[in-house]
Short mmCIF file of C-alpha atoms and ligand atoms in Angstrom, two decimals:
data_model
loop_
_atom_site.label_atom_id
_atom_site.label_comp_id
_atom_site.label_asym_id
_atom_site.label_seq_id
_atom_site.Cartn_x
_atom_site.Cartn_y
_atom_site.Cartn_z
CA UNK A 17 -6.19 1.40 21.61
CA UNK A 18 -5.03 -2.19 21.73
CA UNK A 19 -7.36 -4.50 23.68
CA UNK A 20 -6.58 -6.09 27.07
CA UNK A 21 -5.23 -9.36 25.62
CA UNK A 22 -2.84 -7.50 23.32
CA UNK A 23 -1.76 -5.37 26.28
CA UNK A 24 -1.10 -8.50 28.36
CA UNK A 25 0.84 -10.16 25.53
CA UNK A 26 2.90 -7.03 25.03
CA UNK A 27 3.73 -7.03 28.75
CA UNK A 28 4.87 -10.66 28.51
CA UNK A 29 6.44 -10.31 25.08
CA UNK A 30 8.67 -7.35 25.87
CA UNK A 31 10.35 -9.39 28.63
CA UNK A 32 11.51 -12.06 26.18
CA UNK A 33 11.40 -10.46 22.73
CA UNK A 34 13.17 -7.28 21.68
CA UNK A 35 10.39 -4.64 21.72
CA UNK A 36 7.89 -7.49 22.22
CA UNK A 37 8.05 -8.38 18.49
CA UNK A 38 10.50 -9.60 15.84
CA UNK A 39 10.91 -6.52 13.67
CA UNK A 40 10.86 -2.85 14.58
CA UNK A 41 8.14 -2.33 11.98
CA UNK A 42 5.70 -4.44 14.01
CA UNK A 43 6.20 -3.00 17.47
CA UNK A 44 6.05 0.21 19.47
CA UNK A 45 8.62 1.90 17.23
CA UNK A 46 6.07 1.75 14.41
CA UNK A 47 2.81 2.13 16.34
CA UNK A 48 3.97 4.54 19.04
CA UNK A 49 1.93 2.35 21.35
CA UNK A 50 1.09 -1.30 22.06
CA UNK A 51 0.90 -3.32 18.84
CA UNK A 52 -2.16 -5.49 18.25
CA UNK A 53 -1.35 -9.18 18.44
CA UNK A 54 -3.16 -11.03 15.68
CA UNK A 55 -4.70 -14.47 16.04
CA UNK A 56 -5.90 -15.37 12.55
CA UNK A 57 -6.84 -14.11 9.11
CA UNK A 58 -9.62 -14.96 6.70
CA UNK A 59 -10.10 -13.42 3.28
CA UNK A 60 -9.52 -9.68 3.59
CA UNK A 61 -9.92 -9.73 7.38
CA UNK A 62 -7.38 -9.99 10.18
CA UNK A 63 -8.58 -10.84 13.70
CA UNK A 64 -6.73 -9.87 16.85
CA UNK A 65 -6.49 -11.78 20.10
CA UNK A 66 -9.20 -9.55 21.57
CA UNK A 67 -11.62 -10.75 18.90
CA UNK A 68 -11.62 -7.53 16.88
CA UNK A 69 -11.80 -7.73 13.08
CA UNK A 70 -9.83 -5.51 10.69
CA UNK A 71 -10.06 -5.00 6.94
CA UNK A 72 -6.44 -5.68 6.13
CA UNK A 73 -4.83 -3.31 3.61
CA UNK A 74 -1.29 -4.25 4.63
CA UNK A 75 -1.55 -7.88 3.54
CA UNK A 76 1.71 -8.93 5.20
CA UNK A 77 3.66 -6.13 3.47
CA UNK A 78 2.26 -7.25 0.14
CA UNK A 79 2.88 -10.98 0.49
CA UNK A 80 -0.77 -11.98 0.09
CA UNK A 81 -2.30 -11.24 -3.31
CA UNK A 82 -4.84 -14.02 -2.59
CA UNK A 83 -5.64 -12.70 0.89
CA UNK A 84 -5.67 -14.74 4.09
CA UNK A 85 -6.31 -18.47 4.30
CA UNK A 86 -7.22 -18.88 0.64
CA UNK A 87 -8.88 -22.34 0.43
CA UNK A 88 -6.49 -23.58 -2.27
CA UNK A 89 -3.46 -22.49 -0.25
CA UNK A 90 -4.85 -24.05 2.93
CA UNK A 91 -5.49 -27.25 0.98
CA UNK A 92 -2.05 -27.48 -0.63
CA UNK A 93 -0.36 -26.78 2.70
CA UNK A 94 -2.33 -29.53 4.43
CA UNK A 95 -1.70 -32.00 1.59
CA UNK A 96 1.98 -31.31 1.07
CA UNK A 97 2.71 -30.68 4.75
CA UNK A 98 1.63 -34.24 5.44
CA UNK A 99 4.25 -35.44 2.92
CA UNK A 100 7.19 -33.67 4.53
CA UNK A 101 8.11 -30.07 5.22
CA UNK A 102 11.53 -29.60 3.65
CA UNK A 103 14.00 -31.89 1.91
CA UNK A 104 16.74 -29.54 0.65
CA UNK A 105 16.97 -31.71 -2.48
CA UNK A 106 16.04 -31.20 -6.13
CA UNK A 107 12.22 -31.15 -6.53
CA UNK A 108 9.71 -31.59 -9.33
CA UNK A 109 7.69 -28.59 -8.12
CA UNK A 110 10.87 -26.50 -8.28
CA UNK A 111 11.19 -27.21 -12.00
CA UNK A 112 7.46 -26.62 -12.56
CA UNK A 113 7.44 -23.23 -10.83
CA UNK A 114 10.65 -22.15 -12.58
CA UNK A 115 9.06 -23.07 -15.94
CA UNK A 116 5.98 -21.00 -15.13
CA UNK A 117 8.16 -18.01 -14.21
CA UNK A 118 10.40 -18.24 -17.25
CA UNK A 119 7.32 -18.49 -19.49
CA UNK A 120 5.79 -15.46 -17.84
CA UNK A 121 8.79 -13.12 -17.70
CA UNK A 122 10.40 -12.34 -21.07
CA UNK A 123 13.56 -10.94 -19.45
CA UNK A 124 14.17 -14.11 -17.44
CA UNK A 125 15.80 -17.23 -18.95
CA UNK A 126 16.72 -18.83 -15.65
CA UNK A 127 15.84 -18.41 -12.01
CA UNK A 128 17.48 -19.18 -8.70
CA UNK A 129 15.21 -19.45 -5.67
CA UNK A 130 15.96 -17.86 -2.30
CA UNK A 131 13.79 -17.15 0.75
CA UNK A 132 13.60 -13.41 1.28
CA UNK A 133 13.96 -10.25 -0.72
CA UNK A 134 17.11 -9.36 1.19
CA UNK A 135 18.79 -12.67 0.45
CA UNK A 136 17.86 -12.53 -3.22
CA UNK A 137 19.23 -8.99 -3.44
CA UNK A 138 22.50 -10.02 -1.76
CA UNK A 139 22.87 -12.77 -4.36
CA UNK A 140 22.01 -10.40 -7.19
CA UNK A 141 24.56 -7.79 -6.12
CA UNK A 142 27.26 -10.43 -5.78
CA UNK A 143 26.31 -11.80 -9.18
CA UNK A 144 26.45 -8.34 -10.75
CA UNK A 145 29.91 -7.78 -9.27
CA UNK A 146 31.07 -11.24 -10.29
CA UNK A 147 29.71 -10.92 -13.82
CA UNK A 148 31.17 -7.50 -14.54
CA UNK A 149 34.30 -7.69 -12.40
CA UNK A 150 33.38 -4.21 -11.18
CA UNK A 151 32.72 -3.13 -7.62
CA UNK A 152 30.49 -0.06 -7.56
CA UNK A 153 26.77 -0.18 -6.99
CA UNK A 154 24.65 2.77 -8.03
CA UNK A 155 21.51 3.05 -5.91
CA UNK A 156 18.92 5.73 -5.27
CA UNK A 157 17.85 7.86 -2.33
CA UNK A 158 14.90 6.38 -0.47
CA UNK A 159 15.18 2.97 -2.17
CA UNK A 160 15.34 -0.09 0.05
CA UNK A 161 16.86 -3.34 -1.13
CA UNK A 162 16.83 -5.23 2.15
CA UNK A 163 18.90 -4.82 5.26
CA UNK A 164 22.27 -5.85 3.80
CA UNK A 165 25.20 -3.60 4.81
CA UNK A 166 26.26 -2.44 1.33
CA UNK A 167 22.90 -0.94 0.37
CA UNK A 168 21.36 0.10 3.67
CA UNK A 169 22.00 3.75 2.92
CA UNK A 170 19.54 6.66 2.66
CA UNK A 171 16.48 4.47 3.07
CA UNK A 172 14.98 6.45 5.97
CA UNK A 173 13.49 9.91 5.71
CA UNK A 174 15.96 12.32 7.29
CA UNK A 175 15.67 16.06 7.95
CA UNK A 176 16.21 17.84 4.60
CA UNK A 177 19.19 19.71 6.05
CA UNK A 178 21.13 16.43 6.31
CA UNK A 179 20.67 15.33 2.72
CA UNK A 180 23.28 17.50 1.03
CA UNK A 181 23.22 18.75 -2.54
CA UNK A 182 20.87 16.79 -4.82
CA UNK A 183 23.75 16.29 -7.29
CA UNK A 184 25.86 14.72 -4.57
CA UNK A 185 23.69 13.26 -1.80
CA UNK A 186 25.38 12.74 1.54
CA UNK A 187 25.53 9.00 2.12
CA UNK A 188 23.83 8.10 5.38
CA UNK A 189 23.97 4.50 6.66
CA UNK A 190 20.64 3.61 8.25
CA UNK A 191 22.02 1.54 11.08
CA UNK A 192 24.80 1.29 13.59
CA UNK A 193 27.14 -1.63 13.08
CA UNK A 194 27.72 -1.06 9.38
CA UNK A 195 31.42 -0.59 8.64
CA UNK A 196 32.35 2.07 6.12
CA UNK A 197 34.15 -0.53 3.97
CA UNK A 198 30.79 -2.20 3.38
CA UNK A 199 29.37 0.81 1.55
CA UNK A 200 32.46 2.58 0.26
CA UNK A 201 31.64 1.41 -3.28
CA UNK A 202 27.95 2.34 -3.10
CA UNK A 203 27.00 5.54 -4.87
CA UNK A 204 23.71 7.20 -3.89
CA UNK A 205 21.85 9.20 -6.54
CA UNK A 206 18.65 11.24 -6.54
CA UNK A 207 15.79 9.27 -8.16
CA UNK A 208 13.38 10.49 -10.82
CA UNK A 209 16.02 12.97 -11.97
CA UNK A 210 17.60 12.14 -15.36
CA UNK A 211 20.28 14.79 -15.12
CA UNK A 212 21.46 13.59 -11.71
CA UNK A 213 21.71 10.08 -13.09
CA UNK A 214 23.56 11.18 -16.22
CA UNK A 215 26.11 13.02 -14.05
CA UNK A 216 26.53 10.02 -11.74
CA UNK A 217 26.99 7.67 -14.70
CA UNK A 218 29.57 9.96 -16.28
CA UNK A 219 31.52 9.87 -13.01
CA UNK A 220 31.02 6.25 -11.91
CA UNK A 221 29.29 4.37 -14.74
CA UNK A 222 32.43 2.66 -16.05
CA UNK A 223 33.18 1.21 -12.59
CA UNK A 224 29.59 0.26 -11.82
CA UNK A 225 28.59 -3.40 -11.57
CA UNK A 226 24.93 -2.42 -11.59
CA UNK A 227 22.39 0.33 -11.33
CA UNK A 228 19.70 -0.88 -8.97
CA UNK A 229 16.24 0.60 -8.68
CA UNK A 230 12.77 -0.11 -7.41
CA UNK A 231 10.39 0.29 -10.38
CA UNK A 232 7.92 2.24 -8.29
CA UNK A 233 9.37 3.77 -5.17
CA UNK A 234 7.55 1.72 -2.57
CA UNK A 235 9.52 2.40 0.56
CA UNK A 236 8.71 6.12 0.65
CA UNK A 237 4.98 5.65 0.28
CA UNK A 238 4.15 5.15 -3.39
CA UNK A 239 6.08 7.30 -5.86
CA UNK A 240 5.77 6.41 -9.55
CA UNK A 241 8.65 6.95 -11.98
CA UNK A 242 8.42 9.94 -14.29
CA UNK A 243 7.55 8.95 -17.88
CA UNK A 244 10.60 7.55 -19.65
CA UNK A 245 12.85 7.78 -16.58
CA UNK A 246 13.39 4.05 -16.07
CA UNK A 247 13.90 3.49 -19.79
CA UNK A 248 16.62 6.11 -19.76
CA UNK A 249 18.17 4.43 -16.73
CA UNK A 250 18.22 1.12 -18.60
CA UNK A 251 19.79 2.82 -21.63
CA UNK A 252 22.47 4.54 -19.55
CA UNK A 253 23.30 1.32 -17.71
CA UNK A 254 23.85 -0.46 -21.04
CA UNK A 255 25.86 2.44 -22.40
CA UNK A 256 28.31 2.19 -19.50
CA UNK A 257 28.36 -1.61 -19.34
CA UNK A 258 26.67 -1.77 -15.94
CA UNK A 259 23.87 -4.28 -15.34
CA UNK A 260 20.39 -2.82 -15.04
CA UNK A 261 18.98 -4.42 -11.88
CA UNK A 262 15.26 -3.99 -11.27
CA UNK A 263 14.28 -4.87 -7.71
CA UNK A 264 10.71 -6.15 -8.03
CA UNK A 265 10.43 -7.43 -4.47
CA UNK A 266 7.39 -5.22 -3.88
CA UNK A 267 6.12 -4.68 -7.40
CA UNK A 268 6.57 -8.18 -8.84
CA UNK A 269 3.36 -10.22 -9.18
CA UNK A 270 1.59 -7.11 -7.95
CA UNK A 271 1.43 -4.20 -10.36
CA UNK A 272 1.07 -6.55 -13.33
CA UNK A 273 1.82 -10.21 -13.97
CA UNK A 274 5.22 -9.08 -15.24
CA UNK A 275 5.65 -6.37 -12.58
CA UNK A 276 7.20 -3.01 -13.40
CA UNK A 277 9.16 -4.52 -16.27
CA UNK A 278 5.85 -5.13 -18.05
CA UNK A 279 4.23 -1.92 -16.87
CA UNK A 280 7.03 0.34 -18.10
CA UNK A 281 8.37 -1.74 -21.00
CA UNK A 282 11.74 -2.63 -19.44
CA UNK A 283 14.07 -5.55 -20.04
CA UNK A 284 16.29 -5.62 -16.96
CA UNK A 285 19.50 -7.65 -16.87
CA UNK A 286 18.84 -8.89 -13.34
CA UNK A 287 15.62 -8.93 -11.35
CA UNK A 288 14.73 -10.06 -7.86
CA UNK A 289 11.30 -10.91 -6.53
CA UNK A 290 9.94 -11.80 -3.11
CA UNK A 291 6.86 -10.97 -1.06
CA UNK A 292 3.84 -11.72 -3.34
CA UNK A 293 5.75 -14.49 -5.10
CA UNK A 294 5.42 -16.77 -2.06
CA UNK A 295 1.72 -16.09 -1.52
CA UNK A 296 2.45 -15.79 2.22
CA UNK A 297 5.36 -18.22 2.55
CA UNK A 298 9.01 -17.22 2.36
CA UNK A 299 9.93 -17.35 -1.30
CA UNK A 300 12.17 -15.10 -3.36
CA UNK A 301 14.16 -15.41 -6.56
CA UNK A 302 16.89 -13.96 -8.68
CA UNK A 303 16.22 -14.00 -12.42
CA UNK A 304 18.01 -12.92 -15.55
CA UNK A 305 19.32 -13.83 -18.95
CA UNK A 306 21.25 -17.05 -19.42
CA UNK A 307 24.67 -15.50 -19.84
CA UNK A 308 24.32 -13.55 -16.59
CA UNK A 309 22.68 -16.28 -14.51
CA UNK A 310 25.43 -18.65 -15.67
CA UNK A 311 27.66 -16.76 -13.23
CA UNK A 312 26.00 -18.70 -10.40
CA UNK A 313 26.86 -22.09 -11.94
CA UNK A 314 29.18 -24.32 -9.93
CA UNK A 315 29.45 -21.63 -7.30
CA UNK A 316 31.55 -19.29 -9.50
CA UNK A 317 29.49 -16.63 -7.77
CA UNK A 318 28.38 -18.36 -4.62
CA UNK A 319 24.77 -18.53 -3.54
CA UNK A 320 23.80 -21.14 -0.94
CA UNK A 321 20.94 -21.63 1.50
CA UNK A 322 19.57 -24.54 3.53
CA UNK A 323 16.04 -23.30 3.01
CA UNK A 324 16.29 -22.28 -0.66
CA UNK A 325 13.37 -23.58 -2.74
CA UNK A 326 11.38 -24.78 0.27
CA UNK A 327 8.84 -27.28 -1.04
CA UNK A 328 5.84 -25.91 0.88
CA UNK A 329 6.60 -22.40 -0.30
CA UNK A 330 7.01 -23.63 -3.89
CA UNK A 331 3.64 -25.38 -3.79
CA UNK A 332 2.02 -22.19 -2.50
CA UNK A 333 3.83 -20.12 -5.14
CA UNK A 334 2.42 -22.44 -7.78
CA UNK A 335 -1.12 -21.96 -6.45
CA UNK A 336 -0.65 -18.19 -6.28
CA UNK A 337 0.53 -18.06 -9.91
CA UNK A 338 -2.25 -20.37 -11.14
CA UNK A 339 -4.93 -18.36 -9.38
CA UNK A 340 -3.66 -14.94 -10.43
CA UNK A 341 -3.01 -15.97 -14.04
CA UNK A 342 -6.27 -17.90 -14.58
CA UNK A 343 -8.82 -16.47 -17.01
CA UNK A 344 -6.30 -14.36 -18.89
CA UNK A 345 -4.74 -12.86 -15.73
CA UNK A 346 -8.08 -11.91 -14.14
CA UNK A 347 -6.48 -11.84 -10.66
CA UNK A 348 -4.05 -9.11 -11.70
CA UNK A 349 -6.89 -7.13 -13.28
CA UNK A 350 -8.94 -7.49 -10.12
CA UNK A 351 -6.26 -6.27 -7.69
CA UNK A 352 -5.47 -3.40 -10.02
CA UNK A 353 -9.11 -2.29 -10.27
CA UNK A 354 -9.67 -2.61 -6.53
CA UNK A 355 -6.50 -0.71 -5.68
CA UNK A 356 -7.37 2.09 -8.08
CA UNK A 357 -10.95 2.25 -6.80
CA UNK A 358 -9.74 2.49 -3.19
CA UNK A 359 -7.28 5.24 -4.09
CA UNK A 360 -10.02 7.16 -5.93
CA UNK A 361 -12.36 6.91 -2.94
CA UNK A 362 -9.63 8.17 -0.64
CA UNK A 363 -9.05 11.13 -2.96
CA UNK A 364 -12.77 11.98 -2.83
CA UNK A 365 -12.81 11.80 0.97
CA UNK A 366 -9.61 13.87 1.17
CA UNK A 367 -11.10 16.54 -1.05
CA UNK A 368 -14.06 16.93 1.27
CA UNK A 369 -11.93 17.24 4.38
CA UNK A 370 -11.54 20.88 5.25
CA UNK A 371 -9.54 19.97 8.34
CA UNK A 372 -6.52 18.21 6.81
CA UNK A 373 -4.44 18.47 3.66
CA UNK A 374 -4.25 14.91 2.35
CA UNK A 375 -3.31 13.35 -0.97
CA UNK A 376 -3.30 9.77 -2.17
CA UNK A 377 -0.72 8.37 -4.61
CA UNK A 378 -1.03 4.97 -6.16
CA UNK A 379 -0.07 2.64 -8.97
CA UNK A 380 -2.50 -0.20 -9.70
CA UNK A 381 -2.88 -2.32 -6.55
CA UNK A 382 -0.64 -0.10 -4.38
CA UNK A 383 -1.55 3.20 -2.79
CA UNK A 384 -0.49 5.48 0.03
CA UNK A 385 -2.00 8.43 1.83
CA UNK A 386 0.24 11.43 2.52
CA UNK A 387 -0.52 14.23 4.96
CA UNK A 388 1.07 17.06 3.04
CA UNK A 389 0.45 20.58 1.82
CA UNK A 390 1.90 19.86 -1.63
CA UNK A 391 0.04 18.32 -4.57
CA UNK A 392 2.54 15.60 -5.36
CA UNK A 393 5.41 13.74 -3.72
CA UNK A 394 7.79 13.08 -6.60
CA UNK A 395 10.91 11.88 -4.82
CA UNK A 396 12.63 11.14 -1.55
CA UNK A 397 13.49 14.77 -0.90
CA UNK A 398 9.85 15.79 -1.33
CA UNK A 399 8.92 13.07 1.13
CA UNK A 400 11.48 14.23 3.70
CA UNK A 401 10.47 17.85 3.32
CA UNK A 402 6.70 17.68 2.97
CA UNK A 403 5.21 14.53 4.49
CA UNK A 404 3.90 14.60 8.05
CA UNK A 405 4.70 11.11 9.30
CA UNK A 406 3.60 11.67 12.89
CA UNK A 407 0.16 12.65 11.70
CA UNK A 408 -0.04 9.59 9.48
CA UNK A 409 0.77 7.31 12.39
CA UNK A 410 -1.95 8.92 14.49
CA UNK A 411 -4.34 8.49 11.55
CA UNK A 412 -3.47 4.80 11.05
CA UNK A 413 -3.80 3.97 14.75
CA UNK A 414 -7.20 5.69 14.87
CA UNK A 415 -8.24 3.73 11.77
CA UNK A 416 -7.38 0.52 13.59
CA UNK A 417 -9.87 1.47 16.28
CA UNK A 418 -12.45 1.54 13.48
CA UNK A 419 -11.48 -1.87 12.13
CA UNK A 420 -9.18 -0.81 9.28
CA UNK A 421 -5.59 -2.03 9.24
CA UNK A 422 -3.03 0.06 7.38
CA UNK A 423 0.65 0.03 8.22
CA UNK A 424 1.29 2.98 10.57
CA UNK A 425 4.46 4.02 8.75
CA UNK A 426 4.00 6.71 6.10
CA UNK A 427 7.03 5.27 4.31
CA UNK A 428 5.13 2.06 3.51
CA UNK A 429 1.93 1.57 1.55
CA UNK A 430 -1.38 -0.25 1.33
CA UNK A 431 -2.31 -3.00 -1.11
CA UNK A 432 -5.40 -4.68 -2.47
CA UNK A 433 -5.83 -8.42 -2.82
CA UNK A 434 -8.30 -10.44 -4.89
CA UNK A 435 -10.52 -10.94 -1.85
CA UNK A 436 -11.15 -7.28 -1.07
CA UNK A 437 -14.61 -6.15 -2.11
CA UNK A 438 -16.48 -2.99 -3.06
CA UNK A 439 -17.99 -3.10 0.43
CA UNK A 440 -14.53 -3.12 2.00
CA UNK A 441 -13.70 -0.03 -0.04
CA UNK A 442 -16.88 1.75 1.09
CA UNK A 443 -16.32 0.83 4.75
CA UNK A 444 -12.70 1.98 4.55
CA UNK A 445 -13.63 5.28 2.91
CA UNK A 446 -16.26 5.89 5.58
CA UNK A 447 -13.77 5.18 8.38
CA UNK A 448 -11.20 7.49 6.77
CA UNK A 449 -13.76 10.28 6.55
CA UNK A 450 -14.61 9.84 10.25
CA UNK A 451 -10.97 9.78 11.33
CA UNK A 452 -10.16 12.91 9.32
CA UNK A 453 -13.07 14.62 11.05
CA UNK A 454 -11.96 13.49 14.52
CA UNK A 455 -8.22 14.08 14.21
CA UNK A 456 -6.75 17.25 15.69
C1 PLP B 528 12.21 -3.17 -2.81
C2 PLP B 528 12.58 -4.14 -1.73
N1 PLP B 528 13.64 -4.94 -1.89
C3 PLP B 528 14.00 -5.83 -0.95
C4 PLP B 528 13.28 -5.97 0.21
C5 PLP B 528 13.70 -6.96 1.25
O1 PLP B 528 12.77 -8.00 1.31
P1 PLP B 528 12.64 -8.90 2.62
O2 PLP B 528 11.95 -8.08 3.65
O3 PLP B 528 11.83 -10.08 2.16
O4 PLP B 528 14.01 -9.29 3.03
C6 PLP B 528 12.17 -5.15 0.43
C7 PLP B 528 11.37 -5.27 1.67
O5 PLP B 528 10.50 -4.49 1.98
C8 PLP B 528 11.81 -4.22 -0.56
O6 PLP B 528 10.77 -3.38 -0.38
#
């Protein structure tokens, strides 16, 4: 249960803020109850206004690979903040960070900075359409690319009876207020299914500006790609002259220094990054090969933004990259080992629970717990059919009462940061075991 100060803030907040918060994923829609209002963070801990501490496995939806209030980030913010917050001019640090990124990512010759994953994706889709002169976008069931009208389709788990035939998914916009014209050129395909993709490409490939995918499905828990699947997707995209667009908003600077592209040996035509890139500040980017990125020059394909390449965010991005890449990428090794260790511990606890059927799926620093009777969740349809989301929310809220913070939505995931410890893993495993014992 939220403490008295959170309760009081919620009372006040809901009078002046929609749902008392600024995103449905932070309020009663996600928690089913009063959200906990946080006051500060330090290392792997979040502290709420009632003075309770939580081991944070949400890490601002993955934005904090260095954890909370990392001393170097606090220092650079104090130093650079005193020199001015935002200029909206060309900056030295902008060039420096772009150089670091281009050196790190073999598939990226040039970058363009934005603020959020959604904005970067909007720019990337427009660029893909501008570059190819084509209109169609091929996207996958259960994949989220931000809240832009054209791609906000089939990103929520719906009852299996609404999904239609797997060869021809029924397109379901996830919000009111989205006109049909916005998504008439968006084709939705089943993910992790080569045949479904081959059929879709045969039908639409020649009109497709891009095929867009998350490298690991990270908005339906954590669902890894089947071996070779993404490589085949890249091949098919090239074969039909569509751009292969890898959305690394979640996986970039997370699963490896080079994200899913590195992990699965891909060379996407366009990529977007966000979340971890900014180390906690709003920072996102579009990247790609010269001849594609050239489409943005002189506003041929327009991409603007008052807050693009914010100097404070760029300074923090630079610190994040330096810290994670130091000592031959030790930071990336650390978050990977910690994430895998946490997932393994959860699996052990789950195995010993004779009260609940639970599995844990993960890739490197990302993992998610599913309440399900099946052994594996391999795609969106499995998720819709077999994952008990109500039970997961109950589980996550109970965990909060024991000082462990995981996002209460089964469609999201947990993440390690460099400041988590073996002790945090042991404490979390213990709390999970207790909750599984207590839960009805
Ligand atoms: C794969 C993916 N792309 C894009 C976005 C949108 O990013 P943002 O929330 O920064 O707009 C998200 C957000 O969760 C995401 O998971």
